[in-house]
Coordinates of C-alpha atoms in Angstrom, one line a residue:
Chain A
M30 CA -32.9 7.5 3.1
Q31 CA -31.8 4.4 1.3
I32 CA -28.4 4.0 -0.2
T33 CA -26.2 1.2 -1.7
P34 CA -23.1 -0.2 -0.1
Y35 CA -19.6 0.5 -1.4
T36 CA -18.5 -2.4 -3.5
R37 CA -15.4 -3.5 -5.5
M38 CA -13.4 -6.5 -6.3
V39 CA -10.6 -7.8 -4.0
Y40 CA -7.3 -6.7 -5.5
Y41 CA -4.4 -9.2 -6.1
H42 CA -2.0 -6.8 -4.4
E43 CA -4.2 -6.9 -1.2
T44 CA -3.6 -10.6 -0.6
D45 CA -0.6 -11.9 1.3
R46 CA 1.2 -15.3 1.6
M47 CA -1.6 -16.7 3.7
D48 CA -3.7 -16.4 0.5
I49 CA -6.1 -14.0 2.2
V50 CA -6.6 -10.2 2.2
N51 CA -3.9 -8.9 4.6
H52 CA -5.6 -7.4 7.7
S53 CA -4.0 -3.9 7.1
N54 CA -6.0 -3.5 3.9
Y55 CA -9.3 -3.5 5.6
I56 CA -8.5 0.0 6.9
H57 CA -8.1 1.1 3.3
M58 CA -11.6 -0.3 2.6
T59 CA -13.1 1.7 5.4
E60 CA -11.5 4.9 4.2
E61 CA -12.8 4.2 0.6
A62 CA -16.3 3.4 2.0
R63 CA -16.4 6.5 4.1
V64 CA -15.7 8.7 1.1
D65 CA -18.3 6.8 -1.0
F66 CA -20.8 7.0 1.9
M67 CA -20.4 10.8 2.3
N68 CA -20.7 11.3 -1.4
K69 CA -24.0 9.3 -1.3
I70 CA -25.5 11.3 1.6
G71 CA -24.9 14.6 -0.2
V72 CA -21.6 15.7 1.3
G73 CA -19.0 15.5 -1.4
Y74 CA -15.8 14.6 0.5
H75 CA -13.5 16.4 -1.9
D76 CA -15.8 19.5 -1.9
M77 CA -15.8 19.4 1.9
E78 CA -12.0 19.6 2.0
A79 CA -12.1 22.3 -0.7
Q80 CA -14.2 24.4 1.7
G81 CA -11.5 24.1 4.3
I82 CA -13.1 21.4 6.4
L83 CA -10.9 18.4 7.3
L84 CA -12.0 15.1 8.9
P85 CA -8.9 13.6 10.4
V86 CA -9.1 10.1 11.9
L87 CA -8.9 10.0 15.8
G88 CA -9.1 6.2 16.0
V89 CA -10.0 3.0 14.2
T90 CA -10.9 -0.5 15.3
C91 CA -11.3 -3.6 13.2
T92 CA -12.4 -7.1 14.1
Y93 CA -11.7 -9.9 11.6
K94 CA -14.3 -12.7 11.4
H95 CA -13.9 -14.4 8.0
S96 CA -11.2 -14.1 5.4
L97 CA -11.6 -12.4 2.0
H98 CA -10.0 -13.9 -1.0
F99 CA -8.8 -12.9 -4.5
G100 CA -11.6 -13.6 -6.9
E101 CA -14.2 -12.3 -4.5
H102 CA -15.9 -8.9 -4.2
L103 CA -16.5 -7.0 -1.0
A104 CA -19.4 -4.7 0.1
V105 CA -19.0 -2.2 2.9
Y106 CA -22.2 -1.1 4.8
S107 CA -21.3 2.2 6.6
T108 CA -23.5 3.8 9.2
I109 CA -23.1 6.9 11.4
T110 CA -23.2 5.9 15.1
R111 CA -22.5 9.3 16.5
Y112 CA -22.8 12.9 15.1
N113 CA -23.2 16.1 17.1
G114 CA -21.8 18.7 14.7
F115 CA -18.4 18.3 16.2
K116 CA -17.6 14.6 16.5
L117 CA -18.4 11.9 13.9
E118 CA -18.2 8.2 14.4
L119 CA -19.0 5.5 11.9
Q120 CA -19.2 1.7 12.0
Y121 CA -18.6 -0.6 9.0
E122 CA -19.7 -4.1 8.1
I123 CA -17.5 -5.6 5.4
R124 CA -19.2 -8.5 3.6
C125 CA -18.2 -10.9 0.9
V126 CA -20.6 -10.4 -2.0
E127 CA -20.4 -14.0 -3.3
T128 CA -21.1 -15.7 0.0
G129 CA -22.8 -13.0 2.1
A130 CA -20.4 -13.8 4.9
L131 CA -19.6 -11.0 7.4
C132 CA -15.8 -10.7 7.0
A133 CA -15.1 -7.9 9.4
T134 CA -16.6 -5.1 11.5
A135 CA -14.8 -1.8 11.9
T136 CA -15.2 1.6 13.4
S137 CA -13.6 5.0 12.9
S138 CA -13.9 8.2 14.9
H139 CA -13.3 11.7 13.7
C140 CA -13.7 15.4 14.6
F141 CA -14.2 18.2 12.2
T142 CA -11.3 20.6 11.9
N143 CA -10.3 23.6 9.8
A144 CA -7.4 23.4 7.3
N145 CA -4.9 24.0 10.2
L146 CA -6.3 20.9 12.0
K147 CA -7.9 23.1 14.7
P148 CA -11.2 21.4 15.8
M149 CA -14.4 23.2 14.9
R150 CA -18.2 22.9 14.9
I151 CA -19.8 22.7 11.5
R152 CA -23.4 23.4 12.5
D153 CA -23.5 27.2 12.2
K154 CA -21.0 27.9 9.4
F155 CA -22.1 24.9 7.2
P156 CA -25.8 24.3 7.9
Q157 CA -26.4 22.4 4.7
M158 CA -23.6 19.9 5.5
H159 CA -24.9 19.6 9.1
A160 CA -28.3 18.7 7.7
F161 CA -26.9 16.0 5.4
F162 CA -25.1 14.4 8.3
T163 CA -28.1 14.6 10.6
Q164 CA -30.4 13.0 8.0
A165 CA -27.7 10.4 7.3
M166 CA -28.1 9.0 10.8
E167 CA -31.3 7.4 9.5
V168 CA -29.7 5.8 6.4
T169 CA -30.7 2.2 5.5
Y170 CA -29.5 -0.3 2.9
A171 CA -31.6 -2.0 0.3
E172 CA -32.0 -5.8 0.7
G173 CA -29.7 -7.9 -1.5
S174 CA -27.4 -5.1 -2.5
S175 CA -24.7 -6.4 -4.8
C176 CA -21.9 -5.2 -7.2
Chain B
M17 CA 32.7 8.8 -2.5
Q18 CA 31.6 5.4 -0.9
I19 CA 28.2 4.8 0.6
T20 CA 26.2 1.9 1.8
P21 CA 23.0 0.6 0.1
Y22 CA 19.5 1.1 1.4
T23 CA 18.6 -2.1 3.4
R24 CA 15.5 -3.4 5.2
M25 CA 13.6 -6.5 5.9
V26 CA 10.9 -7.7 3.5
Y27 CA 7.5 -6.9 5.0
Y28 CA 4.7 -9.5 5.4
H29 CA 2.2 -7.0 3.9
E30 CA 4.4 -6.8 0.7
T31 CA 3.9 -10.5 -0.1
D32 CA 1.0 -11.8 -2.2
R33 CA -0.8 -15.1 -2.7
M34 CA 2.1 -16.3 -4.9
D35 CA 4.2 -16.2 -1.7
I36 CA 6.6 -13.6 -3.2
V37 CA 6.9 -9.8 -2.9
N38 CA 4.2 -8.4 -5.2
H39 CA 5.8 -6.6 -8.2
S40 CA 4.2 -3.3 -7.4
N41 CA 6.1 -3.0 -4.1
Y42 CA 9.4 -2.8 -5.8
I43 CA 8.5 0.8 -6.9
H44 CA 8.1 1.6 -3.2
M45 CA 11.6 0.2 -2.6
T46 CA 13.1 2.5 -5.2
E47 CA 11.4 5.5 -3.8
E48 CA 12.7 4.7 -0.3
A49 CA 16.2 4.0 -1.7
R50 CA 16.1 7.3 -3.6
V51 CA 15.4 9.3 -0.4
D52 CA 18.1 7.3 1.5
F53 CA 20.6 7.8 -1.4
M54 CA 20.0 11.5 -1.5
N55 CA 20.4 11.9 2.2
K56 CA 23.7 10.0 2.0
I57 CA 25.1 12.1 -0.7
G58 CA 24.4 15.3 1.3
V59 CA 21.1 16.4 -0.2
G60 CA 18.4 16.0 2.6
Y61 CA 15.3 15.0 0.6
H62 CA 13.0 16.7 3.1
D63 CA 15.2 19.8 3.3
M64 CA 15.2 20.0 -0.5
E65 CA 11.4 20.1 -0.6
A66 CA 11.4 22.6 2.3
Q67 CA 13.5 24.9 0.1
G68 CA 10.7 24.7 -2.5
I69 CA 12.4 22.2 -4.8
L70 CA 10.3 19.2 -5.9
L71 CA 11.5 16.1 -7.8
P72 CA 8.4 14.6 -9.4
V73 CA 8.8 11.2 -11.2
L74 CA 8.5 11.4 -15.0
G75 CA 8.9 7.6 -15.5
V76 CA 9.9 4.3 -14.0
T77 CA 10.9 0.9 -15.3
C78 CA 11.4 -2.3 -13.4
T79 CA 12.6 -5.7 -14.6
Y80 CA 12.0 -8.7 -12.3
K81 CA 14.6 -11.4 -12.3
H82 CA 14.4 -13.3 -9.0
S83 CA 11.7 -13.3 -6.4
L84 CA 12.0 -11.8 -2.9
H85 CA 10.4 -13.6 0.0
F86 CA 9.2 -12.9 3.6
G87 CA 12.1 -13.7 5.9
E88 CA 14.6 -12.1 3.6
H89 CA 16.2 -8.7 3.6
L90 CA 16.7 -6.5 0.5
A91 CA 19.5 -4.1 -0.4
V92 CA 19.1 -1.4 -3.0
Y93 CA 22.2 0.0 -4.8
S94 CA 21.3 3.3 -6.4
T95 CA 23.4 5.2 -8.9
I96 CA 22.9 8.4 -10.9
T97 CA 22.9 7.7 -14.6
R98 CA 22.2 11.2 -15.8
Y99 CA 22.4 14.6 -14.1
N100 CA 22.6 18.0 -15.9
G101 CA 21.2 20.4 -13.3
F102 CA 17.7 20.0 -14.8
K103 CA 17.1 16.3 -15.4
L104 CA 18.0 13.5 -13.0
E105 CA 17.9 9.8 -13.8
L106 CA 18.8 6.9 -11.5
Q107 CA 19.2 3.2 -11.8
Y108 CA 18.6 0.7 -9.0
E109 CA 19.8 -2.9 -8.3
I110 CA 17.7 -4.7 -5.8
R111 CA 19.4 -7.6 -4.2
C112 CA 18.5 -10.3 -1.6
V113 CA 21.0 -9.8 1.2
E114 CA 20.9 -13.5 2.3
T115 CA 21.6 -15.0 -1.1
G116 CA 23.2 -12.1 -3.0
A117 CA 20.8 -12.7 -5.9
L118 CA 19.9 -9.8 -8.1
C119 CA 16.1 -9.7 -7.7
A120 CA 15.3 -6.7 -9.9
T121 CA 16.8 -3.7 -11.8
A122 CA 14.8 -0.5 -12.0
T123 CA 15.1 3.1 -13.3
S124 CA 13.5 6.4 -12.5
S125 CA 13.6 9.7 -14.3
H126 CA 12.9 13.1 -12.8
C127 CA 13.2 16.8 -13.5
F128 CA 13.6 19.4 -10.8
T129 CA 10.6 21.8 -10.3
N130 CA 9.5 24.6 -8.0
A131 CA 6.6 24.1 -5.6
N132 CA 4.2 24.8 -8.4
L133 CA 5.6 21.9 -10.4
K134 CA 7.2 24.3 -12.9
P135 CA 10.5 22.9 -14.2
M136 CA 13.7 24.7 -13.2
R137 CA 17.5 24.5 -13.2
I138 CA 19.0 24.1 -9.8
R139 CA 22.6 25.0 -10.7
D140 CA 22.6 28.8 -10.2
K141 CA 20.0 29.1 -7.3
F142 CA 21.2 26.1 -5.4
P143 CA 25.0 25.6 -6.1
Q144 CA 25.6 23.5 -3.0
M145 CA 23.0 21.0 -4.0
H146 CA 24.2 21.0 -7.6
A147 CA 27.7 20.1 -6.3
F148 CA 26.4 17.2 -4.2
F149 CA 24.6 15.7 -7.2
T150 CA 27.6 16.2 -9.5
Q151 CA 29.9 14.5 -7.0
A152 CA 27.4 11.7 -6.5
M153 CA 27.8 10.6 -10.1
E154 CA 31.1 9.0 -8.9
V155 CA 29.5 7.2 -6.0
T156 CA 30.6 3.6 -5.3
Y157 CA 29.4 0.9 -2.9
A158 CA 31.6 -1.0 -0.4
E159 CA 32.1 -4.7 -1.1
G160 CA 29.9 -7.1 0.9
S161 CA 27.6 -4.4 2.2
S162 CA 24.9 -5.9 4.4
C163 CA 22.1 -5.0 6.9
Chain C
M10 CA -14.8 -7.4 -29.6
Q11 CA -15.8 -4.2 -27.7
I12 CA -15.2 -3.8 -23.9
T13 CA -15.3 -1.0 -21.3
P14 CA -12.3 0.3 -19.5
Y15 CA -11.5 -0.4 -15.9
T16 CA -12.8 2.5 -13.8
R17 CA -12.8 3.6 -10.2
M18 CA -12.4 6.6 -8.0
V19 CA -9.0 7.9 -6.9
Y20 CA -8.5 6.8 -3.2
Y21 CA -7.5 9.3 -0.5
H22 CA -4.8 6.9 0.6
E23 CA -3.2 6.9 -2.9
T24 CA -2.4 10.6 -2.6
D25 CA 0.9 11.9 -1.2
R26 CA 2.1 15.2 0.2
M27 CA 2.4 16.7 -3.3
D28 CA -1.4 16.4 -3.3
I29 CA -1.3 14.0 -6.3
V30 CA -1.6 10.3 -6.7
N31 CA 1.8 8.9 -5.7
H32 CA 3.6 7.4 -8.8
S33 CA 3.9 4.0 -7.2
N34 CA 0.1 3.5 -7.1
Y35 CA -0.2 3.5 -10.9
I36 CA 1.4 0.0 -10.9
H37 CA -1.5 -1.1 -8.6
M38 CA -4.0 0.4 -11.2
T39 CA -2.4 -1.6 -14.0
E40 CA -2.6 -4.8 -12.0
E41 CA -6.3 -4.2 -11.2
A42 CA -7.0 -3.3 -14.9
R43 CA -5.2 -6.4 -16.1
V44 CA -7.4 -8.6 -13.9
D45 CA -10.5 -6.7 -15.1
F46 CA -9.5 -6.9 -18.7
M47 CA -8.9 -10.6 -18.6
N48 CA -12.2 -11.2 -16.9
K49 CA -13.9 -9.2 -19.7
I50 CA -12.2 -11.1 -22.5
G51 CA -13.4 -14.4 -21.1
V52 CA -10.4 -15.5 -19.0
G53 CA -11.4 -15.4 -15.4
Y54 CA -8.1 -14.5 -13.7
H55 CA -8.9 -16.3 -10.5
D56 CA -10.1 -19.4 -12.5
M57 CA -6.9 -19.3 -14.5
E58 CA -4.8 -19.5 -11.3
A59 CA -7.2 -22.2 -10.0
Q60 CA -6.3 -24.3 -13.1
G61 CA -2.6 -24.1 -12.1
I62 CA -1.6 -21.3 -14.5
L63 CA 0.3 -18.3 -13.1
L64 CA 1.1 -15.1 -14.9
P65 CA 4.1 -13.5 -13.1
V66 CA 5.2 -10.1 -14.1
L67 CA 8.6 -10.0 -15.9
G68 CA 8.7 -6.2 -16.2
V69 CA 6.8 -3.0 -16.0
T70 CA 7.2 0.6 -17.3
C71 CA 5.2 3.7 -16.5
T72 CA 5.5 7.2 -18.0
Y73 CA 3.7 10.0 -16.1
K74 CA 2.2 12.8 -18.1
H75 CA -0.5 14.4 -16.0
S76 CA -1.3 14.2 -12.3
L77 CA -4.4 12.4 -10.9
H78 CA -6.1 13.9 -7.8
F79 CA -8.4 12.9 -5.0
G80 CA -11.9 13.7 -6.2
E81 CA -11.3 12.4 -9.7
H82 CA -12.0 9.0 -11.3
L83 CA -9.5 7.1 -13.4
A84 CA -10.2 4.9 -16.4
V85 CA -7.6 2.3 -17.7
Y86 CA -7.7 1.2 -21.3
S87 CA -5.7 -2.1 -21.6
T88 CA -4.7 -3.7 -24.9
I89 CA -2.6 -6.8 -25.7
T90 CA 0.5 -5.8 -27.7
R91 CA 2.0 -9.3 -27.9
Y92 CA 0.7 -12.8 -27.4
N93 CA 2.1 -16.0 -28.7
G94 CA 0.8 -18.6 -26.3
F95 CA 3.9 -18.2 -24.2
K96 CA 4.6 -14.5 -23.7
L97 CA 2.0 -11.9 -23.0
E98 CA 2.6 -8.1 -23.1
L99 CA 0.0 -5.4 -22.4
Q100 CA -0.1 -1.6 -22.7
Y101 CA -2.3 0.6 -20.6
E102 CA -3.6 4.2 -21.0
I103 CA -4.6 5.7 -17.7
R104 CA -7.0 8.6 -18.2
C105 CA -8.8 11.0 -15.9
V106 CA -12.5 10.5 -16.4
E107 CA -13.5 14.1 -15.5
T108 CA -11.1 15.9 -17.9
G109 CA -10.2 13.1 -20.4
A110 CA -6.6 13.9 -19.8
L111 CA -4.0 11.1 -20.5
C112 CA -2.4 10.8 -17.1
A113 CA 0.0 7.9 -17.7
T114 CA 1.0 5.2 -20.1
A115 CA 2.3 1.9 -18.9
T116 CA 3.3 -1.6 -20.0
S117 CA 3.6 -5.0 -18.4
S118 CA 5.2 -8.2 -19.7
H119 CA 4.6 -11.7 -18.6
C120 CA 5.0 -15.3 -19.4
F121 CA 2.7 -18.1 -18.5
T122 CA 4.0 -20.6 -15.9
N123 CA 2.7 -23.6 -14.0
A124 CA 2.1 -23.4 -10.2
N125 CA 5.8 -24.0 -9.6
L126 CA 6.7 -20.9 -11.7
K127 CA 8.1 -23.0 -14.6
P128 CA 7.3 -21.4 -18.0
M129 CA 4.9 -23.2 -20.2
R130 CA 2.9 -22.8 -23.4
I131 CA -0.9 -22.7 -23.0
R132 CA -2.0 -23.4 -26.6
D133 CA -2.3 -27.1 -26.4
K134 CA -3.3 -27.7 -22.8
F135 CA -5.7 -24.8 -22.6
P136 CA -7.1 -24.2 -26.1
Q137 CA -10.1 -22.3 -24.9
M138 CA -8.0 -19.8 -23.0
H139 CA -5.6 -19.5 -26.0
A140 CA -8.6 -18.6 -28.2
F141 CA -9.7 -15.9 -25.7
F142 CA -6.3 -14.3 -25.7
T143 CA -6.0 -14.5 -29.5
Q144 CA -9.4 -12.8 -30.0
A145 CA -8.6 -10.2 -27.4
M146 CA -5.8 -8.9 -29.6
E147 CA -8.6 -7.2 -31.6
V148 CA -10.3 -5.6 -28.6
T149 CA -11.7 -2.1 -29.0
Y150 CA -13.1 0.4 -26.5
A151 CA -16.5 2.2 -26.9
E152 CA -16.3 6.0 -27.4
G153 CA -17.0 8.1 -24.3
S154 CA -16.7 5.2 -21.9
S155 CA -17.2 6.4 -18.3
C156 CA -17.7 5.3 -14.7
Chain D
M11 CA 15.1 -9.0 29.0
Q12 CA 16.0 -5.6 27.3
I13 CA 15.4 -5.0 23.6
T14 CA 15.4 -2.1 21.2
P15 CA 12.3 -0.7 19.5
Y16 CA 11.5 -1.2 15.8
T17 CA 12.7 2.0 14.0
R18 CA 12.7 3.3 10.4
M19 CA 12.2 6.4 8.4
V20 CA 8.7 7.7 7.4
Y21 CA 8.2 6.8 3.7
Y22 CA 7.2 9.4 1.2
H23 CA 4.5 7.0 -0.1
E24 CA 3.0 6.8 3.4
T25 CA 2.0 10.5 3.4
D26 CA -1.3 11.8 2.0
R27 CA -2.6 15.1 0.8
M28 CA -2.9 16.3 4.5
D29 CA 0.9 16.2 4.5
I30 CA 0.9 13.6 7.3
V31 CA 1.2 9.8 7.4
N32 CA -2.1 8.4 6.3
H33 CA -3.8 6.6 9.3
S34 CA -4.0 3.3 7.4
N35 CA -0.2 3.0 7.3
Y36 CA 0.1 2.7 11.1
I37 CA -1.3 -0.8 10.8
H38 CA 1.6 -1.6 8.5
M39 CA 3.9 -0.3 11.2
T40 CA 2.5 -2.5 13.9
E41 CA 2.8 -5.6 11.6
E42 CA 6.4 -4.7 10.9
A43 CA 7.1 -4.1 14.6
R44 CA 5.4 -7.4 15.6
V45 CA 7.7 -9.3 13.3
D46 CA 10.8 -7.4 14.5
F47 CA 9.7 -7.9 18.2
M48 CA 9.2 -11.7 17.7
N49 CA 12.6 -12.0 16.0
K50 CA 14.2 -10.1 19.0
I51 CA 12.6 -12.3 21.6
G52 CA 13.9 -15.5 20.0
V53 CA 10.9 -16.5 17.9
G54 CA 11.9 -16.1 14.2
Y55 CA 8.5 -15.1 12.6
H56 CA 9.4 -16.8 9.3
D57 CA 10.7 -19.9 11.0
M58 CA 7.5 -20.1 13.1
E59 CA 5.4 -20.1 9.9
A60 CA 7.9 -22.6 8.3
Q61 CA 7.0 -25.0 11.3
G62 CA 3.4 -24.8 10.3
I63 CA 2.3 -22.2 12.9
L64 CA 0.3 -19.2 11.8
L65 CA -0.6 -16.1 13.8
P66 CA -3.6 -14.5 12.1
V67 CA -4.9 -11.2 13.3
L68 CA -8.2 -11.4 15.1
G69 CA -8.5 -7.6 15.7
V70 CA -6.7 -4.3 15.7
T71 CA -7.2 -0.9 17.3
C72 CA -5.3 2.3 16.7
T73 CA -5.7 5.7 18.4
Y74 CA -4.0 8.6 16.7
K75 CA -2.6 11.4 19.0
H76 CA 0.1 13.3 17.0
S77 CA 0.9 13.3 13.3
L78 CA 4.0 11.7 11.7
H79 CA 5.6 13.5 8.8
F80 CA 8.0 12.8 6.0
G81 CA 11.5 13.6 7.1
E82 CA 10.9 12.1 10.5
H83 CA 11.7 8.6 11.9
L84 CA 9.3 6.4 13.9
A85 CA 10.0 4.0 16.7
V86 CA 7.6 1.3 17.8
Y87 CA 7.7 -0.1 21.3
S88 CA 5.8 -3.4 21.4
T89 CA 4.8 -5.3 24.5
I90 CA 2.9 -8.5 25.2
T91 CA -0.3 -7.8 27.2
R92 CA -1.7 -11.3 27.1
Y93 CA -0.2 -14.7 26.4
N94 CA -1.6 -18.1 27.5
G95 CA -0.2 -20.4 24.9
F96 CA -3.3 -20.0 22.8
K97 CA -4.1 -16.3 22.5
L98 CA -1.6 -13.5 22.1
E99 CA -2.3 -9.8 22.5
L100 CA 0.2 -7.0 22.0
Q101 CA 0.1 -3.3 22.5
Y102 CA 2.3 -0.8 20.5
E103 CA 3.5 2.8 21.2
I104 CA 4.5 4.6 18.0
R105 CA 6.8 7.5 18.7
C106 CA 8.5 10.2 16.6
V107 CA 12.2 9.7 17.2
E108 CA 13.1 13.4 16.5
T109 CA 10.6 14.9 19.0
G110 CA 9.9 12.0 21.3
A111 CA 6.1 12.6 20.8
L112 CA 3.7 9.7 21.2
C113 CA 2.1 9.6 17.8
A114 CA -0.2 6.6 18.2
T115 CA -1.1 3.7 20.5
A116 CA -2.3 0.4 19.0
T117 CA -3.2 -3.1 19.9
S118 CA -3.5 -6.4 18.0
S119 CA -4.9 -9.7 19.1
H120 CA -4.1 -13.1 17.7
C121 CA -4.5 -16.8 18.2
F122 CA -2.1 -19.5 17.1
T123 CA -3.3 -21.8 14.4
N124 CA -1.9 -24.6 12.2
A125 CA -1.4 -24.1 8.5
N126 CA -5.1 -24.8 7.9
L127 CA -6.0 -21.9 10.2
K128 CA -7.3 -24.3 12.9
P129 CA -6.7 -22.9 16.4
M130 CA -4.1 -24.7 18.5
R131 CA -2.1 -24.5 21.7
I132 CA 1.6 -24.2 21.2
R133 CA 2.7 -25.1 24.8
D134 CA 3.2 -28.9 24.4
K135 CA 4.2 -29.2 20.8
F136 CA 6.5 -26.2 20.8
P137 CA 7.9 -25.8 24.3
Q138 CA 10.9 -23.6 23.2
M139 CA 8.6 -21.1 21.5
H140 CA 6.3 -21.1 24.5
A141 CA 9.2 -20.3 26.8
F142 CA 10.3 -17.4 24.5
F143 CA 6.8 -15.9 24.6
T144 CA 6.5 -16.4 28.4
Q145 CA 9.9 -14.7 29.0
A146 CA 9.0 -11.9 26.6
M147 CA 6.1 -10.8 28.9
E148 CA 8.9 -9.2 31.0
V149 CA 10.6 -7.3 28.2
T150 CA 11.8 -3.7 28.8
Y151 CA 13.2 -1.1 26.5
A152 CA 16.4 0.8 27.0
E153 CA 16.1 4.5 27.8
G154 CA 16.7 6.9 24.9
S155 CA 16.5 4.2 22.2
S156 CA 17.0 5.7 18.8
C157 CA 17.6 4.9 15.1

């Protein structure tokens, strides 16, 4: 399954006085990319929540390698590193579209819960969604993806 | 009734590449100040919502006069400009604590609604809260208030 | 001159506990739309700043009419309401793409300054940019613009 | 050396549609706490930057244990886990003041650089600052610290 990365411009309000994107905003980017990724693999994030399934964040990491600047565009390549119907872990590569530089790598880990934040397995109750996530473990990105 | 302004430091993540607080963050400041103001006049904002009363924002304005910078502290002086048990309007003066400079003036307008966002009058159902808002129209600030 | 509006999805992190986009985030949307609008009319916002021209915000207003929700997309239609080579004022209509509803109207006012934030006229020093802004006062949007 | 934690109220605009503080906002909290911590140990963060020393973030982690809600206050206990005059690493415990619950643990890693983001050792050029950081490795927090 081939998909495109999540792309957008760097926002002025994301920069800080060091004239680079403030490190805290990369966590926003991974959240946006996660929603976009799930929509692209067939799981509408909003629909998933409407069915009473939540995906709270258990943890995040982010390693900063190269600054992003106003005037540039970012592309986030998301992949599933772990999925067992109960836990979900993703990794993200955040690149500058103009230079191709790898700006940051990040991870997020989650478990599926019901609307009361009680952990649950989605395999039996939501087989279609389970299939989408399983297939998405084989996702690849087209070469030279751009905005 | 005399109260103190809402004060805090300027956050690094609020600055932008012009090395000043980004204009969009002043709306955050007024929201924080509004909650603090209402807590100080006797209306716990969280308790108000817990009782099924919401206070959605109908409109905001903000006029920028003097920049705020990282390393400075801000103080927000909030006053009620209109309250009739149905509509509520506030005005805010945002000052730099270190220099005393008036950095921005802002307004926000609201109406009270129930949990389904249907407009309502609070006077009869919530007389205690109505009294707090009415008294708060006479609020004053102590001279030389600081962090 | 016909252009397209600025469009994107509503971000999860823009919502608040009322399950709508928090009012403060609309000011982010207008900033993003302003940059996009200026890029589309021929004035690269980043290039403008690189030439030593800044466009600080003197004031903003925003009137909220209809909530935006996670799962929806927004479209911002920006137009210049005043330009005289010294001052610039824009107005914004923020619409929900899925329903067509007008969610908010906003304005922002600016003056051009040099890198030291000293006001200046751009007409003589930057005639090309002046021409772009003048032409952009006639901008129109295509019917049925979408994401 | 005994200091107090960084404390503040939870902001309305930090919540999301799950009625908890959005995970991305915890990174803002650690940045605010880092600045406050450094001010308390004798290194004025703003002054440090004014002397041409920057402290960019190389990486962050955050593990979420217990939700924070509007109406609550947070307290961040920061400690230095590594300092050698070149690299600086901190860990953060983010607690709910009202319940004492540990809401999240986080880390951030940095290296000192000059204004051009070139890495440098601060020991020789800035002995006073080096002493403050060295002493701060022994920092403790008073029992029952609160807002």
